[in-house]
Short mmCIF file of C-alpha atoms and ligand atoms in Angstrom, two decimals:
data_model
loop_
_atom_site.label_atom_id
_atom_site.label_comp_id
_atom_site.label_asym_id
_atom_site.label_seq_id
_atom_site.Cartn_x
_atom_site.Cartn_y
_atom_site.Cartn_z
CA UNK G 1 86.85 88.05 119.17
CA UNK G 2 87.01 89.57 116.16
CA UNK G 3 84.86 93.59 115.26
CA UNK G 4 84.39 93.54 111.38
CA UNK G 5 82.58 96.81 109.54
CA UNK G 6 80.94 97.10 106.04
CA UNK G 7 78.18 96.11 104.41
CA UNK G 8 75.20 93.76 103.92
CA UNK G 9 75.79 92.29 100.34
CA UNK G 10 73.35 89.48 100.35
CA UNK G 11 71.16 87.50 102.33
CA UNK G 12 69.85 84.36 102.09
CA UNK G 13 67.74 82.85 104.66
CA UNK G 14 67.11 78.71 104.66
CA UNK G 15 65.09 77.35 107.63
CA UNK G 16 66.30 78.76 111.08
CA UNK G 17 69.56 80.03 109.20
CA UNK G 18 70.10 83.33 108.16
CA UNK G 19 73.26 83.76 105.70
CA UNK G 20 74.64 87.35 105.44
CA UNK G 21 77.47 88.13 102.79
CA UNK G 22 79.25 90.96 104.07
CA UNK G 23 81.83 92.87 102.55
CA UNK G 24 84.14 94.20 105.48
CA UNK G 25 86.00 97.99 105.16
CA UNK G 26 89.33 96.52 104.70
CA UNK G 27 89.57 93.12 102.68
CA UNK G 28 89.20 92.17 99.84
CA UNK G 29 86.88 89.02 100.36
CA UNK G 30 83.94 89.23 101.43
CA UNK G 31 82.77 86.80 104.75
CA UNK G 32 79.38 84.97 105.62
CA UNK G 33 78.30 85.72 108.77
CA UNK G 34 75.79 82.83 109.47
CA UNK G 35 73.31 83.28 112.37
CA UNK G 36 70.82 80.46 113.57
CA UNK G 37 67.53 80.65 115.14
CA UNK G 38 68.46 77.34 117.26
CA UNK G 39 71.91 79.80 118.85
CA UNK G 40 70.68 83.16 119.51
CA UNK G 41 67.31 83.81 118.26
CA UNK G 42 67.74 87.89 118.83
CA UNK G 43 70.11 88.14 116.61
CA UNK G 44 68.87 85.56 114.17
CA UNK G 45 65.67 88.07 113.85
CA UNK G 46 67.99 91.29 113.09
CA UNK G 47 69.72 89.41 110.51
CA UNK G 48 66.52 88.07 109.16
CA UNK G 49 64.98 91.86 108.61
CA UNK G 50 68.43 93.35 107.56
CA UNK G 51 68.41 95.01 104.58
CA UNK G 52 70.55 94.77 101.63
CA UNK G 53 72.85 97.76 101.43
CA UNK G 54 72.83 97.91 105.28
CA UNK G 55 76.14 99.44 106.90
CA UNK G 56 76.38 97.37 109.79
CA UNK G 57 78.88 95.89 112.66
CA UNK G 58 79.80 92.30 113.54
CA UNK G 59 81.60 90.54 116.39
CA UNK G 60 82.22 87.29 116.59
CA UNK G 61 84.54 84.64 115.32
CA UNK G 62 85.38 83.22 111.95
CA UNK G 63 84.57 79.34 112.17
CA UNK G 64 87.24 78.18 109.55
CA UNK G 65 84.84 76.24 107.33
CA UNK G 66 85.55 77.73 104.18
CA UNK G 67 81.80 78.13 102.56
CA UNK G 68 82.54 78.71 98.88
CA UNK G 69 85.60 80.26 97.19
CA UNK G 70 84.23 83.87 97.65
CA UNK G 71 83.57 83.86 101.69
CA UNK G 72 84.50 82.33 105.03
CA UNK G 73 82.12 81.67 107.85
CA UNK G 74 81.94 83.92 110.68
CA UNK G 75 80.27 83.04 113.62
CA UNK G 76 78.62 86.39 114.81
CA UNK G 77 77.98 86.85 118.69
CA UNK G 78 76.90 90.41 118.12
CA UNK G 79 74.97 92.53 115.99
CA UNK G 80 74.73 96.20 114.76
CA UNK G 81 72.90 98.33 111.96
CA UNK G 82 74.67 101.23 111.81
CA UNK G 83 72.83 102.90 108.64
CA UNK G 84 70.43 101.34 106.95
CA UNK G 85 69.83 102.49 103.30
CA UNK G 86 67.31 104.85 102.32
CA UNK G 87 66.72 103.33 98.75
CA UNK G 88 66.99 100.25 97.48
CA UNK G 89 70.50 99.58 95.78
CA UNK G 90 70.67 100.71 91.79
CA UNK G 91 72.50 97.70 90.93
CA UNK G 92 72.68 94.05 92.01
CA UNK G 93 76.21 93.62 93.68
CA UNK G 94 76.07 89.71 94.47
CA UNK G 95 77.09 89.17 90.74
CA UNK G 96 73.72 87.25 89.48
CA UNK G 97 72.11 89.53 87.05
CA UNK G 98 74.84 91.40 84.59
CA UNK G 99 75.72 95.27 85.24
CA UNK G 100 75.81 97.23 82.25
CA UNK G 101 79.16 98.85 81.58
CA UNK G 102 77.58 102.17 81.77
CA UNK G 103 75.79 101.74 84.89
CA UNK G 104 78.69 99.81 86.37
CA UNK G 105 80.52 103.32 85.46
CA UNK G 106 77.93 105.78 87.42
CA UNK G 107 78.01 103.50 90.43
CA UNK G 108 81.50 102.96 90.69
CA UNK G 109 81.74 103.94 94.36
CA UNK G 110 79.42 101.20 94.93
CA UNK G 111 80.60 99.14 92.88
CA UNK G 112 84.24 99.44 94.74
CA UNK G 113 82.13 97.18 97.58
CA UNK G 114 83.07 94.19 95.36
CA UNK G 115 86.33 92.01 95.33
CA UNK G 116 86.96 92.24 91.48
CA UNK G 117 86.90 96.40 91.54
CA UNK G 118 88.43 96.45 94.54
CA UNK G 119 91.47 94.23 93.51
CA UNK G 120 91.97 96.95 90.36
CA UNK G 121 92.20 99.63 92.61
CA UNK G 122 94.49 98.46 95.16
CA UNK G 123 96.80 97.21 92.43
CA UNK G 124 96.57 100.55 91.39
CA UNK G 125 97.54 102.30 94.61
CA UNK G 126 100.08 100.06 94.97
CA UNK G 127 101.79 100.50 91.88
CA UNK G 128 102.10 104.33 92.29
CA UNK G 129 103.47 103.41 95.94
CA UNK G 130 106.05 101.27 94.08
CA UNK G 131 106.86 103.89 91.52
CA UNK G 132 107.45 106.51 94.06
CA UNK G 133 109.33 103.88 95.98
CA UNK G 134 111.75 103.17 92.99
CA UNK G 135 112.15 106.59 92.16
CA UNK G 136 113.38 108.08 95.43
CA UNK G 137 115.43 105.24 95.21
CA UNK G 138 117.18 106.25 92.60
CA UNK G 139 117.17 110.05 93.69
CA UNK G 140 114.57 111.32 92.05
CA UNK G 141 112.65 114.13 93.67
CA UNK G 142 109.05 114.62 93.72
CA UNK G 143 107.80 118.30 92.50
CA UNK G 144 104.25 119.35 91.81
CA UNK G 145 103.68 121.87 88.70
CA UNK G 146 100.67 123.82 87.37
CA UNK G 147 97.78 122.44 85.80
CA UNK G 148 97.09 125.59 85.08
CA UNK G 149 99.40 126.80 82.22
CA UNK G 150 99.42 129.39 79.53
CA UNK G 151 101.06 126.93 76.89
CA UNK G 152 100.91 123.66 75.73
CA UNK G 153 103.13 121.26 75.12
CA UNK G 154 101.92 118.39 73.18
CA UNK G 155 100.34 119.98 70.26
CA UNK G 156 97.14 122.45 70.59
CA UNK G 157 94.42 120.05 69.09
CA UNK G 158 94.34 118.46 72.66
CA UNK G 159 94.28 121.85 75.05
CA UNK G 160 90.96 122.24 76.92
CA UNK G 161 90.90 126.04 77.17
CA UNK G 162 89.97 128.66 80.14
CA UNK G 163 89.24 132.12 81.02
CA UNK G 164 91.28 132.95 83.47
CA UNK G 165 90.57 136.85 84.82
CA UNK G 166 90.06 137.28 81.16
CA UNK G 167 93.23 135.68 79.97
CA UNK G 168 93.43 132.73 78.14
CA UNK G 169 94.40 129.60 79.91
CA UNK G 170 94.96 126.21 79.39
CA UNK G 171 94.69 122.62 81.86
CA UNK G 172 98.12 121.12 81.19
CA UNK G 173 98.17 118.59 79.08
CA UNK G 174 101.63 117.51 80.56
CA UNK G 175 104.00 118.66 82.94
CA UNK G 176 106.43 118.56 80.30
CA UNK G 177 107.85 122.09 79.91
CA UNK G 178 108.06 122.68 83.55
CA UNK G 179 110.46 119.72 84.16
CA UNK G 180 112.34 120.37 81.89
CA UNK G 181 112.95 123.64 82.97
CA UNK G 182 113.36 122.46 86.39
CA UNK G 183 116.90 120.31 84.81
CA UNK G 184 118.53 123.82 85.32
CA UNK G 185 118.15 123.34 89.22
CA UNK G 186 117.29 119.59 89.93
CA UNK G 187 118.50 117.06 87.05
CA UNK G 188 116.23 114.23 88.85
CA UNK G 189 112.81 115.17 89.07
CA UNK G 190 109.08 113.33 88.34
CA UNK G 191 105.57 113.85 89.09
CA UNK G 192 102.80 111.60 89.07
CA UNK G 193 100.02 114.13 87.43
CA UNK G 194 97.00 114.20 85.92
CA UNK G 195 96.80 114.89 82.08
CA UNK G 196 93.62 116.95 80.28
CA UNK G 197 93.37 115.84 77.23
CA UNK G 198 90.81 117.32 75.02
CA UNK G 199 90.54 114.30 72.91
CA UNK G 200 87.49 114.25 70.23
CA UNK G 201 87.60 110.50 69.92
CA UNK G 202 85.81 107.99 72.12
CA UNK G 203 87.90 105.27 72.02
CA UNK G 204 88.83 102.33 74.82
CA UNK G 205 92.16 103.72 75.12
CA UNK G 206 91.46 107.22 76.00
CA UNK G 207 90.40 109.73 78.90
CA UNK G 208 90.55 113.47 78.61
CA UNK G 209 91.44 113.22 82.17
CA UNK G 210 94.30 110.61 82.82
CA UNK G 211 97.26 110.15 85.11
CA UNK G 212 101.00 110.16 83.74
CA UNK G 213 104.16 109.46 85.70
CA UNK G 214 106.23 112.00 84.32
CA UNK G 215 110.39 111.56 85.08
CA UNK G 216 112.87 113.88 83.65
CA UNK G 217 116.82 113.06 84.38
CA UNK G 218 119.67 115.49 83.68
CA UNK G 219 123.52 114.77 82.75
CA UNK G 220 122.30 112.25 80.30
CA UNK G 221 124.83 110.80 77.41
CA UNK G 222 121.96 109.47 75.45
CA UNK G 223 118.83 108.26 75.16
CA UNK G 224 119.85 105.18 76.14
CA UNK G 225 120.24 106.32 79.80
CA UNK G 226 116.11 106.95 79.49
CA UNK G 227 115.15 103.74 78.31
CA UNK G 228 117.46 101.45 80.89
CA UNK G 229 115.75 103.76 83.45
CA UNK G 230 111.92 103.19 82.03
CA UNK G 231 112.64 99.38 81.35
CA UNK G 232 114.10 98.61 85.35
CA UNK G 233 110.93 100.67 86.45
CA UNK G 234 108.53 98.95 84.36
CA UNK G 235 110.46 95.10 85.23
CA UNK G 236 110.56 95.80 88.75
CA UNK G 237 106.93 97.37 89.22
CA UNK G 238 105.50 94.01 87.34
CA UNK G 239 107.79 92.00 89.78
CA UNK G 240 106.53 93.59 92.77
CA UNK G 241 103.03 93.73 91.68
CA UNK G 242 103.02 89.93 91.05
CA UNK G 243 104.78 89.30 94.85
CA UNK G 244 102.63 91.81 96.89
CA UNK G 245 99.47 91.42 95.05
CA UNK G 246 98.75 87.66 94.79
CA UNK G 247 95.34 87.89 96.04
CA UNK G 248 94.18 90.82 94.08
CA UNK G 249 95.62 88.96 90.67
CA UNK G 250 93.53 85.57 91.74
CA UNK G 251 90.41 87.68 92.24
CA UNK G 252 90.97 89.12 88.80
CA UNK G 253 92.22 86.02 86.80
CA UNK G 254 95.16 87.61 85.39
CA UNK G 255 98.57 85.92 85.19
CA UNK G 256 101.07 88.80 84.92
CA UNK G 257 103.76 87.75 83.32
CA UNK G 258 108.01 89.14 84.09
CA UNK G 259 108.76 90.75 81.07
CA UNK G 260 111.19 89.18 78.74
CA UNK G 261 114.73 91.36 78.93
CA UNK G 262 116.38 93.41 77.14
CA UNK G 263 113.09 95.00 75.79
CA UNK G 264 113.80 95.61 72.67
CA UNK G 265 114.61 99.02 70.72
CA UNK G 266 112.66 98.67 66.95
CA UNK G 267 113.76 101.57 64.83
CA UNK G 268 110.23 102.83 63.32
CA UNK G 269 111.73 102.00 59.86
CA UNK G 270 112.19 98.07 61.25
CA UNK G 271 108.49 98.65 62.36
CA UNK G 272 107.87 99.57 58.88
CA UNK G 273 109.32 96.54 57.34
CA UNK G 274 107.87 94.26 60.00
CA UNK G 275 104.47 95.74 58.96
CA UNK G 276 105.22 96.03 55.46
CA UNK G 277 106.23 92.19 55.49
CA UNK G 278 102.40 91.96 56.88
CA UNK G 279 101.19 93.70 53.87
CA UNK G 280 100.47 96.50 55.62
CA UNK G 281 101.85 100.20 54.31
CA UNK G 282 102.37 102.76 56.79
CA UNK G 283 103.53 106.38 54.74
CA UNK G 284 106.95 107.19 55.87
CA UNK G 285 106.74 110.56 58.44
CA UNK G 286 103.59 109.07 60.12
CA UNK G 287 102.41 108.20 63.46
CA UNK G 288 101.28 104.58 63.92
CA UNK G 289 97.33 104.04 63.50
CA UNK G 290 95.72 101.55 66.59
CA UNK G 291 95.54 99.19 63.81
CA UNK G 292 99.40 99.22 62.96
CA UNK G 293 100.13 99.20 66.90
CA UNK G 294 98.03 96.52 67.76
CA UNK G 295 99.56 94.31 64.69
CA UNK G 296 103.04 95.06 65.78
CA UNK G 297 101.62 93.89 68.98
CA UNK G 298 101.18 90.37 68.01
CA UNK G 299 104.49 90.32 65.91
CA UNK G 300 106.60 90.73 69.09
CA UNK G 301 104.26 88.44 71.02
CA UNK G 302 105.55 85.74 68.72
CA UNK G 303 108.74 86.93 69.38
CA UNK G 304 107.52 86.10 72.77
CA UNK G 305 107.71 90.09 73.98
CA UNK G 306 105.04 92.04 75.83
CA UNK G 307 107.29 95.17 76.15
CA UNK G 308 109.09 96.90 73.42
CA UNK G 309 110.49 100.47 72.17
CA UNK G 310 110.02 101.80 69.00
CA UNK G 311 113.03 104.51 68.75
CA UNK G 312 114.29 106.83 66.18
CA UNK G 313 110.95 108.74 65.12
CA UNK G 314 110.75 110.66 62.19
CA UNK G 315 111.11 114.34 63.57
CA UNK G 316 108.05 115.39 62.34
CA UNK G 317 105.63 113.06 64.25
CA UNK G 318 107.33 114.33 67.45
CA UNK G 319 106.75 117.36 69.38
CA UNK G 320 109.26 120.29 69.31
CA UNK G 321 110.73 119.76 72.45
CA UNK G 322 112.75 116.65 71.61
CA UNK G 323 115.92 116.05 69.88
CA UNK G 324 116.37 116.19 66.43
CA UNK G 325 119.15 114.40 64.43
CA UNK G 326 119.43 114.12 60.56
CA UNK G 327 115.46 114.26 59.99
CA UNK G 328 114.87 111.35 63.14
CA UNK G 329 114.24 111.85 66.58
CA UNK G 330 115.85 111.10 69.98
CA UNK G 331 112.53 110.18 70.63
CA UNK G 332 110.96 107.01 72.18
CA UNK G 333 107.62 105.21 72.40
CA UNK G 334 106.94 101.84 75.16
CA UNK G 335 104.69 99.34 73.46
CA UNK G 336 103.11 97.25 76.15
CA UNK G 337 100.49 94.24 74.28
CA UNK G 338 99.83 96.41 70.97
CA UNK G 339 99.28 99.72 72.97
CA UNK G 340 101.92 102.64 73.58
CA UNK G 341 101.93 103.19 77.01
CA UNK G 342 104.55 105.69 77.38
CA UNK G 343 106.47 108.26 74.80
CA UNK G 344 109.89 109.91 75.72
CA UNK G 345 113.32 110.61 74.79
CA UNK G 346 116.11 113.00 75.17
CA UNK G 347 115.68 116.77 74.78
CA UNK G 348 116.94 119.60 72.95
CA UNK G 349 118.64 121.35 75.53
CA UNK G 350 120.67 124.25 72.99
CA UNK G 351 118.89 126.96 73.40
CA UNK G 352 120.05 127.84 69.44
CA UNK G 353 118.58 124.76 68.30
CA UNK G 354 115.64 124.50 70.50
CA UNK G 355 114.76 128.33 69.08
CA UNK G 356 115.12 126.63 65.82
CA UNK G 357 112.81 123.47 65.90
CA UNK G 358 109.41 125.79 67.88
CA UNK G 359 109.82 128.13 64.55
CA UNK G 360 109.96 124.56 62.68
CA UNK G 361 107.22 123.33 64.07
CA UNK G 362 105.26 126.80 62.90
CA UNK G 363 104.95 127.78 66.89
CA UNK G 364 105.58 131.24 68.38
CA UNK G 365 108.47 131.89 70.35
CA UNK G 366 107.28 134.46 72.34
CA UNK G 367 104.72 131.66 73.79
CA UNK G 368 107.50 130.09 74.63
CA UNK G 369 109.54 132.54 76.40
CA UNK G 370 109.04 131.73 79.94
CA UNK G 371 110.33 128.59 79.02
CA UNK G 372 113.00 129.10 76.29
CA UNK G 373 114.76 131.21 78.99
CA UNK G 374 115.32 128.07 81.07
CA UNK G 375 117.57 127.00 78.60
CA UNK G 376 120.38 130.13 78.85
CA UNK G 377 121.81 129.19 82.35
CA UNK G 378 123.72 126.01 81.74
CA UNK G 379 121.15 123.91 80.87
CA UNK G 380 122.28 120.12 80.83
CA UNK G 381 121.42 117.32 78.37
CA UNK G 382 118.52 115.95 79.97
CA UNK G 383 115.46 113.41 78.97
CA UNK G 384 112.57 111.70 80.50
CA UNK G 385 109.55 110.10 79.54
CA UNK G 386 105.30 109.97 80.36
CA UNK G 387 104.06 106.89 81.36
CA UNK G 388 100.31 106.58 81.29
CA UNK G 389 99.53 105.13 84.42
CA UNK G 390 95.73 103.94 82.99
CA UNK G 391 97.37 102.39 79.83
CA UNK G 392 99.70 100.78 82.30
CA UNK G 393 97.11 98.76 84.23
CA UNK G 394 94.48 98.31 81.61
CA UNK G 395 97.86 95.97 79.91
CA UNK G 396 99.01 94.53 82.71
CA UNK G 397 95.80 93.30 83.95
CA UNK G 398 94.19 92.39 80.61
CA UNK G 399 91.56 94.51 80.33
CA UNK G 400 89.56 95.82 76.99
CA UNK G 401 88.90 98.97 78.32
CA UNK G 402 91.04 101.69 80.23
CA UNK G 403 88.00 103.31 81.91
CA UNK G 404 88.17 99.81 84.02
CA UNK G 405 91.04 101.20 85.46
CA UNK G 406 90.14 104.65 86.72
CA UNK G 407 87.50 105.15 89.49
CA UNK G 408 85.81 108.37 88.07
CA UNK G 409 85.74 108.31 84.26
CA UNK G 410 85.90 111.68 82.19
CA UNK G 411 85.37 111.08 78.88
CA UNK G 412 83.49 112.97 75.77
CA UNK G 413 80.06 111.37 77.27
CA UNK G 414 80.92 111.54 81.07
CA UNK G 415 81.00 114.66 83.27
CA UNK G 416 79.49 113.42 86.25
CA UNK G 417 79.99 111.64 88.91
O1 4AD U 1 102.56 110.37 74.53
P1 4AD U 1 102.23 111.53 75.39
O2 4AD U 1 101.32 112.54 74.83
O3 4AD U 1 103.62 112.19 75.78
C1 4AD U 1 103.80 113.25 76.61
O4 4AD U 1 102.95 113.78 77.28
C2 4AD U 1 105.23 113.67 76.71
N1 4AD U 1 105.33 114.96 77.42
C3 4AD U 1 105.98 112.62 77.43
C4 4AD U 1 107.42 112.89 77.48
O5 4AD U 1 107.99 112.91 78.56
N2 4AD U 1 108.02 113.04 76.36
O6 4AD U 1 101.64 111.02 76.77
C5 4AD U 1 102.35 110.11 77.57
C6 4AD U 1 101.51 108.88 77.87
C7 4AD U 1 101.02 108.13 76.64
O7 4AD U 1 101.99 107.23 76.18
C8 4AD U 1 99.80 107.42 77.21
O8 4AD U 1 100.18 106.28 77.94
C9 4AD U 1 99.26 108.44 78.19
O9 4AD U 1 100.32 109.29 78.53
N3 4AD U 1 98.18 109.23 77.56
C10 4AD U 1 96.88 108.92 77.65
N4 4AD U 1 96.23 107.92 78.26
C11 4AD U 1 94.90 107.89 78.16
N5 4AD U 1 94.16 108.80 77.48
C12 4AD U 1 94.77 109.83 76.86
N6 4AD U 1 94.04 110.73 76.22
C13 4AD U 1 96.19 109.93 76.92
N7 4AD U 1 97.09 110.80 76.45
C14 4AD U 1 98.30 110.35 76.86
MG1 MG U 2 102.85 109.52 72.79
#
């Protein structure tokens, strides 16, 4: 005998047969639980007046005849409503009339009943679990810092601001500074975080709220050390995603692929000629646009790679925090399918020079001082890396849109739920 819980997703009743498609609490398929008139006609007549959206209880057996490709028969011997709805469902969830993205967005929680959103989700849960996994691994300790901060760290176009008992306050954009100055104490740390970003644009490739696995790593002799340690995370979560969540990637039709190794490291002036050679001009000292990103993108897929670094920034599109040397970077961005996904690299960790590049960057040292003083105790070369964990998915699973791969979105439009 076997007790399943969930929910009524559809019925369809055909003669003395009722058919009831119900999507149990913990799989990811749903079953048919068929129930004829001719075997038990008591329970034939609950089934029959069940209604959609129902929270009910099954026993029984599954029959082994596999009904379609979404469902296996059950064979229920018992029957139970345990809440039936008050309203009738907002959306249709058996897949026959479209949802709109926007409504699909509103009623994610229900929409979570089906296989396809569940299958995102769990990939997503189980990516994190992998991450931490690999980390500790490694020795890497887990440490939880502010989200609310009195600086920022990534530039102040992006802060959402705060009154806080009439000081002003920010929500951290990153855990960046903290890290760091937690290198003085514990040279292996990360945190998987949420980021507020107070981004103006509505885009498909941003949230104001998003989630970053930050890492920082001490006693480093170069960048290099960074980008071996982002590149084995990044092969060995896609390897363990593809063994432990074969179901979840059939649900969703994707075919994640191993990347191809050694990623490779672009300088930004080979990404310049590559574009250039595309007839495309990108001004020396600039960030890439979506546009250049996206056709870099399709250069390396003919080179037949998914996953590259551009390295060696110009200083100036880089935040003050990171290394200079001779008017580059130390700096780092992962390109996953024509979309950065992560941005790193090693840090200034002299406190002369460090002084040097906030006045550089026209900041004020004395909102840096809490931080800046980190850096007088022995302070080790260190470097690390954010790794948007939405930008992550949305690549690795093919999707157009990253608020596909969050449950509750917050973007410029969307406050609530
Ligand atoms: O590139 P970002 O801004 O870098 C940092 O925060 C640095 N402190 C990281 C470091 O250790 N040097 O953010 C890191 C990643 C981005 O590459 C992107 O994947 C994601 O976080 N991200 C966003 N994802 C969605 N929407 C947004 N508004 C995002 N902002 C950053
Ligand atoms: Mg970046």
């Amino acid at each position: 005998m076997v007790a399943l819980q969930g929910w009524v997703n559809a019925k369809r009743v055909v003669g003395g047969i009722v058919f009831l498609e119900i999507i149990p609490e913990n799989l990811v398929q749903p079953v048919t639980a068929v129930f004829k008139k001719s075997e038990n006609r008591d329970l034939w007549k609950e089934a029959k007046k069940v209604k959609i959206g129902t929270a009910v209880r099954i026993e029984g057996e599954y029959s082994r005849v596999r009904l379609s490709k979404r469902g296996e028969e059950f064979k229920p011997t018992k029957f139970e409503v345990i809440t039936p709805p008050v309203d009738i469902l907002p959306i249709d969830l058996t897949g026959k009339t479209p949802v709109l993205f926007d409504t699909k967005l509103k009623y994610r929680y229900l929409m979570l009943r089906l296989p396809k959103e569940r299958a995102i989700f769990k990939i997503r849960a189980r990516l994190l679990k992998h991450v931490r996994d690999f980390l500790e691994k490694n020795d890497f300790l887990e440490v939880h810092t502010p989200k609310i901060v009195g600086a920022g760290a990534e530039g102040g176009a992006t802060l959402f601001e705060l009154d806080y008992f009439g000081r002003k306050a920010f929500l951290a954009q990153s855990p960046q500074l903290y890290k760091q100055m937690l290198i003085t104490s514990i040279p292996r740390v990360y945190e998987i975080t949420p980021y507020f970003r107070a981004e103006q644009h509505h885009t498909t490739r941003h949230l104001n709220e998003c989630w970053g696995i930050d890492v920082e790593m001490g006693f480093i002799s170069s960048v290099e050390d960074i980008l071996k340690l982002l590149e084995e995370l990044l092969s060995s979560t896609i390897e363990y995603i593809r063994e432990t969540c074969k179901e979840e990637l059939e649900i969703l039709g994707v075919d994640l692929k191993l990347p191809r190794r050694p990623f490779p490291r672009l300088t930004y002036d080979n990404v310049i000629q590559l574009l250039e050679e595309r007839g495309i001009k990108v001004t020396w000292g600039e960030d890439l646009s979506d546009r250049e990103e996206r056709v870099l993108g399709s250069i390396m897929k003919e080179k037949g790679y998914d996953l590259y670094f551009i390295v060696r920034y110009p200083w100036e599109t880089k935040p003050f925090y990171i290394m200079r040397r001779d008017g580059y970077s130390e700096s780092f961005d992962l390109d996953y399918k024509g979309l950065e996904i992560s941005s790193g690299g090693q840090r200034e960790h002299r406190y002369t020079e460090l002084l040097r590049n906030i006045r550089d960057k026209g900041l004020d040292p004395m909102d840096f001082e809490f931080y800046l003083e980190a850096f007088k105790y022995g302070m080790p070369p260190h470097g690390g890396f954010g790794l948007g964990v939405e930008r992550l998915l949305m690549k690795m699973l093919d999707m157009e849109n990253i608020r596909e791969t969050i449950i509750f979105t917050r973007d410029i439009h969307r406050l609530i739920p």
